[in-house]
XYZ file of C-alpha atoms in Angstrom:
570
model
C -16.226 -15.076 20.368
C -18.400 -14.996 17.831
C -18.092 -13.069 14.445
C -19.235 -13.015 11.315
C -15.522 -14.087 9.568
C -13.864 -16.755 10.442
C -10.292 -16.838 9.827
C -9.593 -18.934 6.493
C -7.857 -21.699 8.079
C -11.311 -22.632 9.127
C -13.228 -21.843 5.907
C -13.589 -23.923 2.514
C -14.392 -20.935 0.475
C -11.153 -20.300 -1.772
C -12.677 -16.595 -2.475
C -13.382 -15.231 1.383
C -10.956 -12.310 0.580
C -13.659 -10.696 -1.904
C -16.040 -9.842 0.918
C -13.474 -8.649 3.393
C -12.250 -5.236 4.404
C -8.225 -5.194 5.030
C -6.987 -2.796 7.679
C -2.949 -2.169 7.097
C -0.733 -1.073 10.121
C 2.299 0.446 10.201
C 3.589 -0.528 13.387
C 6.456 2.010 14.491
C 3.381 4.517 13.886
C 0.055 2.804 15.655
C 0.609 2.454 19.334
C 3.649 2.232 21.457
C 3.236 0.238 24.674
C 6.798 0.871 26.188
C 6.976 4.953 25.993
C 10.231 4.636 23.764
C 8.581 6.328 20.776
C 8.144 3.683 18.895
C 4.870 1.674 17.833
C 5.446 -2.089 18.549
C 3.493 -5.469 18.894
C 1.781 -5.079 22.557
C 0.606 -1.660 21.431
C -1.568 -3.385 18.259
C -2.413 -6.123 20.868
C -3.784 -3.155 22.802
C -6.108 -1.902 20.118
C -7.520 -5.103 19.012
C -11.096 -3.775 19.659
C -10.695 -0.838 17.970
C -10.260 -3.208 14.586
C -12.727 -5.800 15.687
C -15.490 -2.654 16.408
C -14.725 -1.374 13.051
C -15.725 -4.521 11.297
C -12.611 -5.440 9.269
C -12.084 -9.029 8.469
C -8.107 -8.488 7.482
C -4.874 -7.042 9.203
C -1.730 -6.029 6.770
C 1.085 -5.792 8.989
C 3.891 -3.725 7.409
C 7.131 -5.331 8.200
C 8.455 -6.340 12.091
C 11.587 -8.618 11.216
C 14.606 -7.778 12.152
C 16.542 -4.774 10.686
C 19.030 -2.103 10.731
C 15.583 0.116 10.035
C 17.590 2.413 6.756
C 14.087 2.069 5.319
C 12.230 1.690 8.314
C 12.118 -1.957 8.295
C 12.024 -3.058 4.457
C 15.672 -3.462 4.551
C 15.573 -7.054 6.599
C 18.540 -8.797 8.206
C 16.735 -11.867 9.174
C 12.899 -12.828 7.675
C 11.762 -15.391 10.873
C 12.367 -12.915 13.320
C 10.998 -10.057 15.413
C 13.044 -6.683 15.742
C 13.435 -6.389 19.291
C 12.124 -2.338 18.757
C 8.521 -4.080 17.926
C 8.882 -7.310 20.624
C 8.817 -10.873 20.245
C 7.907 -13.779 18.441
C 6.080 -14.671 21.613
C 4.352 -11.205 21.078
C 3.529 -12.179 17.315
C 1.929 -14.963 18.450
C -0.412 -13.601 20.998
C -1.104 -10.751 18.277
C -2.305 -13.838 15.829
C -4.095 -15.681 18.242
C -6.243 -12.181 19.202
C -6.917 -10.920 15.870
C -8.287 -14.806 14.833
C -10.468 -14.754 18.412
C -11.942 -11.539 16.973
C -12.292 -13.406 13.216
C -9.456 -11.671 11.902
C -6.852 -12.675 9.558
C -3.179 -11.525 9.480
C -1.180 -10.537 5.960
C 2.251 -10.405 6.691
C 4.458 -8.049 4.684
C 6.792 -10.257 2.112
C 10.313 -8.622 1.197
C 11.975 -10.742 -1.065
C 13.196 -8.686 -4.346
C 15.481 -7.682 -1.786
C 17.443 -7.917 1.872
C 19.475 -5.883 4.389
C 23.099 -5.437 3.311
C 23.583 -6.723 7.148
C 21.354 -10.133 6.507
C 23.959 -13.065 6.944
C 23.264 -14.121 3.044
C 24.393 -10.447 1.794
C 27.617 -10.538 4.302
C 28.920 -13.930 2.818
C 28.253 -13.290 -0.832
C 30.722 -10.158 -0.353
C 33.637 -12.958 -0.829
C 33.935 -13.431 -4.819
C 34.487 -17.225 -3.854
C 31.646 -17.588 -1.434
C 28.582 -19.888 -2.631
C 26.524 -17.093 -2.195
C 28.366 -14.822 -4.152
C 25.333 -15.570 -6.923
C 22.327 -14.664 -4.479
C 22.627 -11.201 -5.340
C 23.376 -9.159 -8.622
C 27.078 -8.400 -8.486
C 28.876 -7.064 -11.576
C 32.236 -5.847 -12.631
C 32.290 -2.159 -13.332
C 32.918 -0.778 -16.659
C 35.825 1.414 -17.307
C 35.716 5.180 -18.151
C 38.210 6.351 -20.845
C 40.290 7.883 -17.836
C 40.139 4.327 -16.453
C 37.752 4.999 -13.403
C 35.509 2.563 -12.524
C 31.604 3.302 -13.340
C 28.952 1.580 -12.545
C 27.213 -1.418 -14.802
C 24.566 0.751 -15.924
C 22.871 4.108 -16.106
C 20.079 2.880 -13.493
C 18.904 5.167 -10.754
C 17.876 4.034 -7.409
C 14.310 4.884 -6.570
C 15.741 7.048 -3.153
C 18.260 8.714 -5.560
C 22.016 8.124 -7.054
C 22.772 5.233 -8.943
C 21.067 1.472 -8.130
C 24.974 0.483 -8.624
C 27.590 0.362 -5.004
C 30.752 -0.305 -5.716
C 32.285 -2.723 -2.927
C 36.393 -1.986 -2.382
C 37.167 -5.485 -1.026
C 35.808 -7.319 -3.910
C 36.088 -5.109 -6.577
C 32.249 -5.291 -7.941
C 29.159 -3.736 -7.831
C 26.205 -4.799 -6.540
C 22.867 -3.622 -7.642
C 20.275 -2.045 -5.324
C 17.241 -0.812 -6.819
C 16.271 1.144 -3.174
C 18.927 2.174 -0.621
C 22.778 0.993 -0.397
C 21.773 -0.704 2.348
C 19.251 -2.951 0.476
C 20.541 -5.348 -2.383
C 18.617 -6.923 -4.824
C 18.325 -10.535 -4.434
C 18.995 -12.879 -7.533
C 16.151 -14.932 -8.278
C 17.562 -16.854 -11.099
C 19.278 -18.572 -8.435
C 17.510 -21.531 -7.725
C 18.784 -21.547 -3.800
C 17.082 -18.194 -3.464
C 13.945 -19.532 -4.143
C 14.229 -22.136 -2.257
C 15.223 -20.302 0.909
C 12.275 -17.865 0.638
C 9.680 -20.750 -0.028
C 10.873 -22.204 3.046
C 10.449 -18.640 5.248
C 7.128 -18.555 3.518
C 6.063 -21.712 5.010
C 7.762 -21.169 8.562
C 5.105 -18.185 8.777
C 2.363 -19.777 7.155
C 2.514 -22.876 9.748
C 2.728 -20.219 12.432
C -0.746 -19.157 11.763
C -0.269 -16.344 9.298
C -3.416 -15.874 6.652
C -1.268 -14.669 3.830
C 1.440 -12.084 2.504
C 1.320 -8.841 0.813
C 4.140 -8.690 -1.219
C 6.416 -5.888 -1.684
C 7.681 -4.943 -5.505
C 7.250 -8.302 -6.238
C 7.402 -8.040 -9.818
C 10.992 -6.383 -9.727
C 12.125 -10.056 -8.883
C 12.539 -11.010 -12.652
C 15.249 -8.795 -14.135
C 16.156 -9.039 -17.894
C 19.389 -10.367 -18.810
C 21.995 -9.055 -19.512
C 21.252 -5.750 -17.822
C 21.329 -2.736 -19.747
C 21.296 1.028 -19.716
C 17.702 2.715 -19.683
C 17.362 5.506 -21.924
C 19.235 8.609 -21.001
C 17.525 12.043 -19.608
C 18.579 15.410 -20.410
C 19.726 17.065 -17.231
C 19.800 13.684 -15.557
C 22.552 11.641 -14.677
C 20.828 8.536 -14.466
C 17.724 6.769 -15.782
C 14.911 5.262 -13.613
C 15.438 1.632 -12.917
C 11.860 0.754 -12.585
C 10.729 0.318 -15.893
C 14.097 -1.464 -16.847
C 13.133 -4.582 -14.392
C 9.331 -4.524 -13.763
C 7.421 -7.530 -15.263
C 10.234 -9.532 -16.245
C 10.419 -12.383 -18.288
C 10.268 -15.310 -15.515
C 7.773 -13.526 -13.546
C 4.854 -15.426 -14.108
C 7.016 -18.586 -13.726
C 8.085 -17.765 -10.483
C 4.945 -16.725 -8.982
C 3.343 -19.856 -10.213
C 6.335 -21.902 -8.910
C 5.562 -19.986 -5.321
C 1.865 -20.780 -5.233
C 2.757 -24.681 -6.038
C 5.641 -24.947 -3.486
C 3.908 -22.588 -0.627
C 0.510 -21.089 -1.398
C -1.499 -23.673 -2.676
C -4.611 -25.283 -1.084
C -4.007 -22.943 1.998
C -6.954 -20.686 1.547
C -4.676 -17.766 1.700
C -5.242 -14.079 0.553
C -2.106 -12.722 -1.919
C -1.460 -8.971 -3.107
C 1.544 -7.885 -5.289
C 2.353 -4.676 -5.005
C 3.189 -4.079 -8.766
C 4.565 -0.625 -9.742
C 4.095 -0.218 -13.658
C 1.537 -3.332 -13.898
C -1.103 -2.848 -16.510
C -4.589 -4.012 -16.639
C -3.658 -6.806 -19.448
C -0.874 -7.488 -17.010
C -3.021 -7.549 -13.998
C -5.529 -9.976 -15.861
C -2.995 -12.362 -16.089
C -1.464 -12.322 -12.572
C -4.685 -12.848 -10.790
C -6.220 -15.083 -13.240
C -7.891 -17.712 -10.964
C -6.665 -20.630 -13.138
C -2.896 -19.488 -13.504
C -2.636 -19.703 -9.598
C -0.416 -16.869 -9.064
C -2.021 -13.859 -7.128
C -5.483 -13.215 -5.583
C -4.960 -9.055 -6.075
C -2.207 -6.652 -7.340
C -1.918 -2.803 -6.370
C -1.884 -0.767 -9.158
C -0.224 3.063 -8.884
C -1.768 4.386 -12.000
C -4.407 6.277 -10.180
C -1.903 7.677 -7.573
C 0.569 8.737 -10.275
C -2.070 10.979 -11.658
C -0.606 14.387 -10.035
C 2.948 13.437 -10.386
C 4.861 15.753 -12.853
C 8.109 14.898 -14.570
C 9.382 13.564 -11.247
C 7.793 12.584 -7.661
C 8.194 15.807 -6.135
C 6.214 17.448 -9.239
C 2.498 17.896 -8.357
C -0.013 18.564 -11.181
C -3.569 18.824 -10.811
C -5.848 15.849 -11.048
C -8.922 16.115 -12.893
C -11.783 14.405 -11.491
C -12.778 13.025 -14.860
C -9.454 11.578 -15.367
C -9.493 9.804 -12.115
C -12.726 8.385 -12.838
C -11.794 6.816 -15.705
C -8.675 5.429 -14.553
C -10.591 3.721 -11.783
C -13.401 2.249 -14.429
C -10.828 0.909 -16.661
C -9.626 -1.597 -13.779
C -12.696 -2.124 -12.829
C -13.909 -2.698 -16.890
C -10.786 -4.641 -17.073
C -10.861 -7.188 -14.397
C -14.826 -7.625 -14.736
C -14.608 -10.722 -15.889
C -11.036 -12.226 -15.231
C -8.564 -11.571 -11.837
C -9.638 -8.756 -8.835
C -9.380 -5.514 -7.894
C -7.467 -3.885 -4.626
C -9.214 -0.971 -3.730
C -7.219 1.985 -1.922
C -6.480 5.391 -1.400
C -3.852 5.486 1.293
C -1.010 3.547 2.393
C 2.344 3.953 4.201
C 4.007 5.579 0.843
C 1.425 7.919 0.094
C 0.334 11.309 1.079
C -2.938 11.393 3.160
C -6.067 10.803 0.721
C -8.289 13.559 2.318
C -5.573 15.988 1.535
C -4.468 15.145 -1.734
C -8.005 13.619 -3.485
C -10.408 15.269 -0.805
C -10.142 18.770 0.617
C -8.991 18.886 4.227
C -10.334 22.108 5.260
C -11.681 22.436 8.529
C -15.602 22.987 6.866
C -14.974 19.789 4.221
C -12.733 17.769 5.622
C -15.319 15.235 7.491
C -17.416 15.415 4.383
C -14.649 14.738 1.734
C -13.071 11.565 4.035
C -16.865 10.265 3.684
C -16.931 10.815 0.265
C -13.940 9.321 -0.791
C -14.154 6.179 1.639
C -18.446 5.640 -0.152
C -16.537 6.031 -3.407
C -13.688 3.320 -3.232
C -15.169 1.108 -0.594
C -18.351 0.958 -3.655
C -15.809 0.440 -6.278
C -15.935 -3.885 -7.129
C -12.407 -4.944 -5.554
C -11.648 -5.791 -2.005
C -11.248 -2.295 0.264
C -7.857 -1.221 2.043
C -7.940 0.874 4.969
C -4.571 2.513 6.327
C -4.622 2.986 10.027
C -5.809 6.620 10.567
C -7.864 7.000 7.295
C -11.013 5.853 9.288
C -11.022 9.020 11.161
C -9.964 11.374 8.388
C -6.309 11.781 9.337
C -4.775 14.562 7.082
C -1.305 15.290 5.713
C 1.216 16.665 8.301
C 1.669 19.825 7.082
C 5.787 19.949 7.555
C 7.094 23.079 7.062
C 11.512 22.123 8.379
C 13.758 19.305 6.631
C 14.372 18.420 10.653
C 11.018 17.294 10.747
C 11.248 14.224 8.215
C 12.341 10.931 8.911
C 12.130 9.403 5.663
C 15.258 8.276 3.671
C 13.869 8.883 0.198
C 12.775 12.471 1.754
C 15.997 13.458 3.107
C 18.197 11.868 0.040
C 16.038 13.738 -2.475
C 16.180 17.233 -0.375
C 20.279 16.815 0.294
C 20.663 16.353 -3.589
C 18.061 18.956 -4.628
C 19.709 21.495 -2.237
C 23.359 20.700 -3.730
C 22.069 20.916 -7.243
C 21.049 24.156 -6.720
C 17.034 24.094 -5.673
C 15.377 26.670 -3.710
C 15.256 25.058 -0.391
C 11.828 26.829 0.326
C 10.100 25.635 -2.957
C 11.484 22.249 -2.036
C 10.406 21.795 1.039
C 6.541 23.040 -0.293
C 7.125 20.250 -2.569
C 7.747 17.716 -0.087
C 5.061 18.559 2.313
C 2.900 17.616 -0.138
C 4.012 14.377 -1.545
C 6.646 12.576 1.386
C 5.629 9.231 2.807
C 6.561 10.978 5.972
C 2.393 11.926 5.888
C 1.144 8.765 6.425
C 3.704 7.871 8.878
C 2.801 10.247 11.779
C 1.700 8.700 14.898
C -2.072 7.181 14.873
C -4.419 9.877 16.411
C -5.691 8.341 19.585
C -6.691 11.192 21.299
C -6.412 14.708 22.062
C -3.361 14.031 25.263
C 0.226 15.643 23.912
C 1.217 12.563 21.761
C -2.341 11.969 20.696
C -2.407 8.648 22.750
C 0.176 7.058 20.657
C 2.968 7.122 23.549
C 3.755 8.247 26.573
C 7.567 9.345 25.609
C 8.678 11.066 22.628
C 7.198 9.830 19.480
C 10.116 9.049 16.487
C 8.062 11.451 14.481
C 6.280 14.402 15.391
C 2.689 14.184 16.086
C 0.120 16.162 13.719
C -0.940 19.096 15.243
C -4.739 18.778 14.325
C -4.582 15.531 16.371
C -6.383 17.868 19.175
C -9.672 17.538 16.965
C -8.891 14.759 15.320
C -8.629 11.405 16.883
C -10.645 7.849 18.014
C -11.873 8.886 21.413
C -13.251 12.180 19.970
C -15.735 10.156 16.829
C -16.308 7.134 18.923
C -19.587 8.165 20.409
C -20.162 10.451 17.479
C -22.843 8.832 14.705
C -21.664 11.982 12.685
C -18.552 11.317 12.661
C -15.658 9.746 10.082
C -15.433 6.710 12.019
C -18.824 6.084 12.247
C -19.410 6.447 8.731
C -16.574 3.821 7.937
C -18.205 1.056 10.292
C -21.400 1.353 8.620
C -19.921 1.398 5.149
C -18.099 -1.846 5.858
C -21.487 -3.301 7.736
C -22.858 -2.656 4.220
C -20.465 -4.925 2.568
C -21.453 -7.918 4.814
C -25.288 -7.079 4.380
C -25.668 -6.149 0.653
C -24.481 -8.648 -1.917
C -24.238 -6.154 -4.763
C -21.522 -4.435 -3.393
C -18.952 -7.032 -3.711
C -20.346 -8.963 -6.594
C -22.377 -6.704 -8.744
C -21.747 -5.422 -12.017
C -19.835 -1.775 -12.210
C -21.108 1.270 -14.466
C -19.531 4.428 -14.290
C -22.090 7.116 -15.342
C -21.788 10.771 -16.316
C -17.730 10.205 -16.179
C -16.652 13.608 -18.140
C -18.683 15.611 -15.064
C -16.305 17.332 -13.694
C -17.468 17.463 -9.986
C -20.270 14.653 -10.229
C -18.571 10.692 -9.581
C -22.271 8.691 -10.329
C -21.741 4.634 -10.598
C -23.901 2.303 -10.287
C -23.439 -1.823 -9.083
C -25.840 -3.920 -9.918
C -26.956 -7.393 -9.530
C -30.656 -8.829 -11.090
C -32.720 -7.769 -8.806
C -30.881 -4.683 -7.037
C -29.380 -1.432 -8.397
C -26.764 0.509 -6.204
C -26.335 3.974 -7.407
C -23.472 6.042 -5.757
C -23.820 9.811 -5.882
C -21.101 11.702 -5.026
C -20.055 15.506 -5.320
C -16.434 15.118 -5.427
C -15.851 19.249 -5.011
C -16.331 22.119 -2.651
C -18.965 23.624 -4.331
C -22.614 22.643 -4.783
C -23.674 21.048 -7.776
C -26.804 20.455 -9.748
C -28.293 16.977 -9.831
C -28.822 16.285 -13.723
C -32.719 16.383 -14.131
C -32.826 12.587 -15.148
C -30.879 10.966 -12.724
C -33.084 12.843 -9.974
C -36.036 11.192 -11.706
C -34.650 7.720 -11.727
C -33.650 7.999 -8.318
C -36.892 9.411 -7.099
C -38.090 6.318 -4.888
C -34.489 5.054 -4.271
C -33.800 3.859 -0.397
C -30.910 5.717 0.738
C -28.530 3.568 2.814
C -25.703 5.784 3.429
C -25.041 9.510 3.514
C -22.648 12.248 4.532
C -25.161 15.253 5.635
C -28.143 15.324 7.525
C -29.781 17.891 5.492
C -30.697 17.005 1.779
C -31.729 18.822 -1.607
C -33.280 16.311 -3.749
C -32.145 18.446 -7.060
C -28.531 19.491 -5.656
C -25.997 18.162 -3.792
C -23.459 20.355 -0.936
C -20.058 20.160 -1.258
C -18.489 16.445 -0.691
C -22.019 15.464 -0.195
C -22.854 11.892 -0.976
C -25.315 9.459 -1.628
C -25.678 5.175 -1.589
C -29.105 4.337 -2.821
C -30.828 1.227 -3.350
C -33.329 0.592 -6.031
C -35.183 -2.580 -6.831
C -34.944 -3.837 -10.556
């Protein structure tokens, strides 16, 4: 099969990933081939042509390993097997081959900050005399004045409650930054590192082209483990700030590169909550041999108040300047990853755009243009290419995510108003990203012949792949054009970035330029018309329109959520 992209094993260019677009698949919700209501590998195989037609060069597959599914597969009990709910290793081999035939690389999710509590390593570690006891963070309790045991620190789990779980059998606590069924691995033990490196090589030898590394900047903990700052009105202190970017992080990543990744022409991206521009420069500097890029969380924290569930408005200037700071910070060293959506975030068109019927299509297109024209590797999350929206949950019974369910139970027990709570959760819950992919307007959106594991968004009858496949004005068509432009216009990959009109409340304007070409992104990121500044309109009089959102264009103004990508010669 001919393709503009060849998988990295067949390329000499170590930077092939700079010019590609990554498509994230959340397997449980992508396509169900056997009618059990859960997406699987054969369902993905059935839709490979959708990915090829879209033009993406990389697929990132969220976890498909054996797992009790306490956190939807991010609690792994066997790193070298496929969970039967998704299929088999033979199915995965067929998927890899099918992707490679279409010139698409495969990135696996690497979840090595923690395992499942059902992983054989942890089961063995429960015995205090086991050689694997030190593979996890076991610690004796502190003792209260009345003699009752207390957790070793006051850290709070990401999923509510203490980050420590007491084990009656051994009389100690173990650390879990996430669910109690996700105990943290102790990377200070060299045997843990060796096992993880061996596992990674096993997958690479099977044909995998890289890794997305889940919360990788949590693997180095600062010892001794100490309490976080007390927060009035809260029983625990967030654990993340206490463990992020620990003292041996760069050592661990460089060793991983040397032992596993070197000379393979892979793609690696580290999910790093709390990472700063300065740290990202170090993690992604080519001469340090650690990672190709990192996921920053700054822009998706701008609408978060005291907790994740407290949403605050985002001003456009703040959002623009945040992304620009990363563009400028990594301009001469390192590389950006670009994303709005993923499996942990609400749908971008509902969050950063306007999902009202009259503006949804235009805002989905404009958000895509703005993101893909920044410097870095863009990530498309399944359904983003058709403008999927938040689900509009109204009852707690509609939720499946452990984070949302735990928070709801804890907040209600603490006296929260259930109606207010549900309204907050409907906006921010991770389940917004996990409703089934909308393939057509049938009862289950073409996702399954059975009952989906989580409810289908009711708007699938209007928003689906089949309805957009032949429509040149659809969100899907816009994504195809945008991705194709990345292959034909060098300035999109290599051009310099400059933000303009940084303080404008409606306009998002920036340029990507080379010595011969200037690309200008001109976007109205609001639901009201806006005038184009006189000097900018004059400057762009002779510019060539490469991509736009509206058929009817006015040179001196932009309609709601209208965007234009224009090219000028220097």
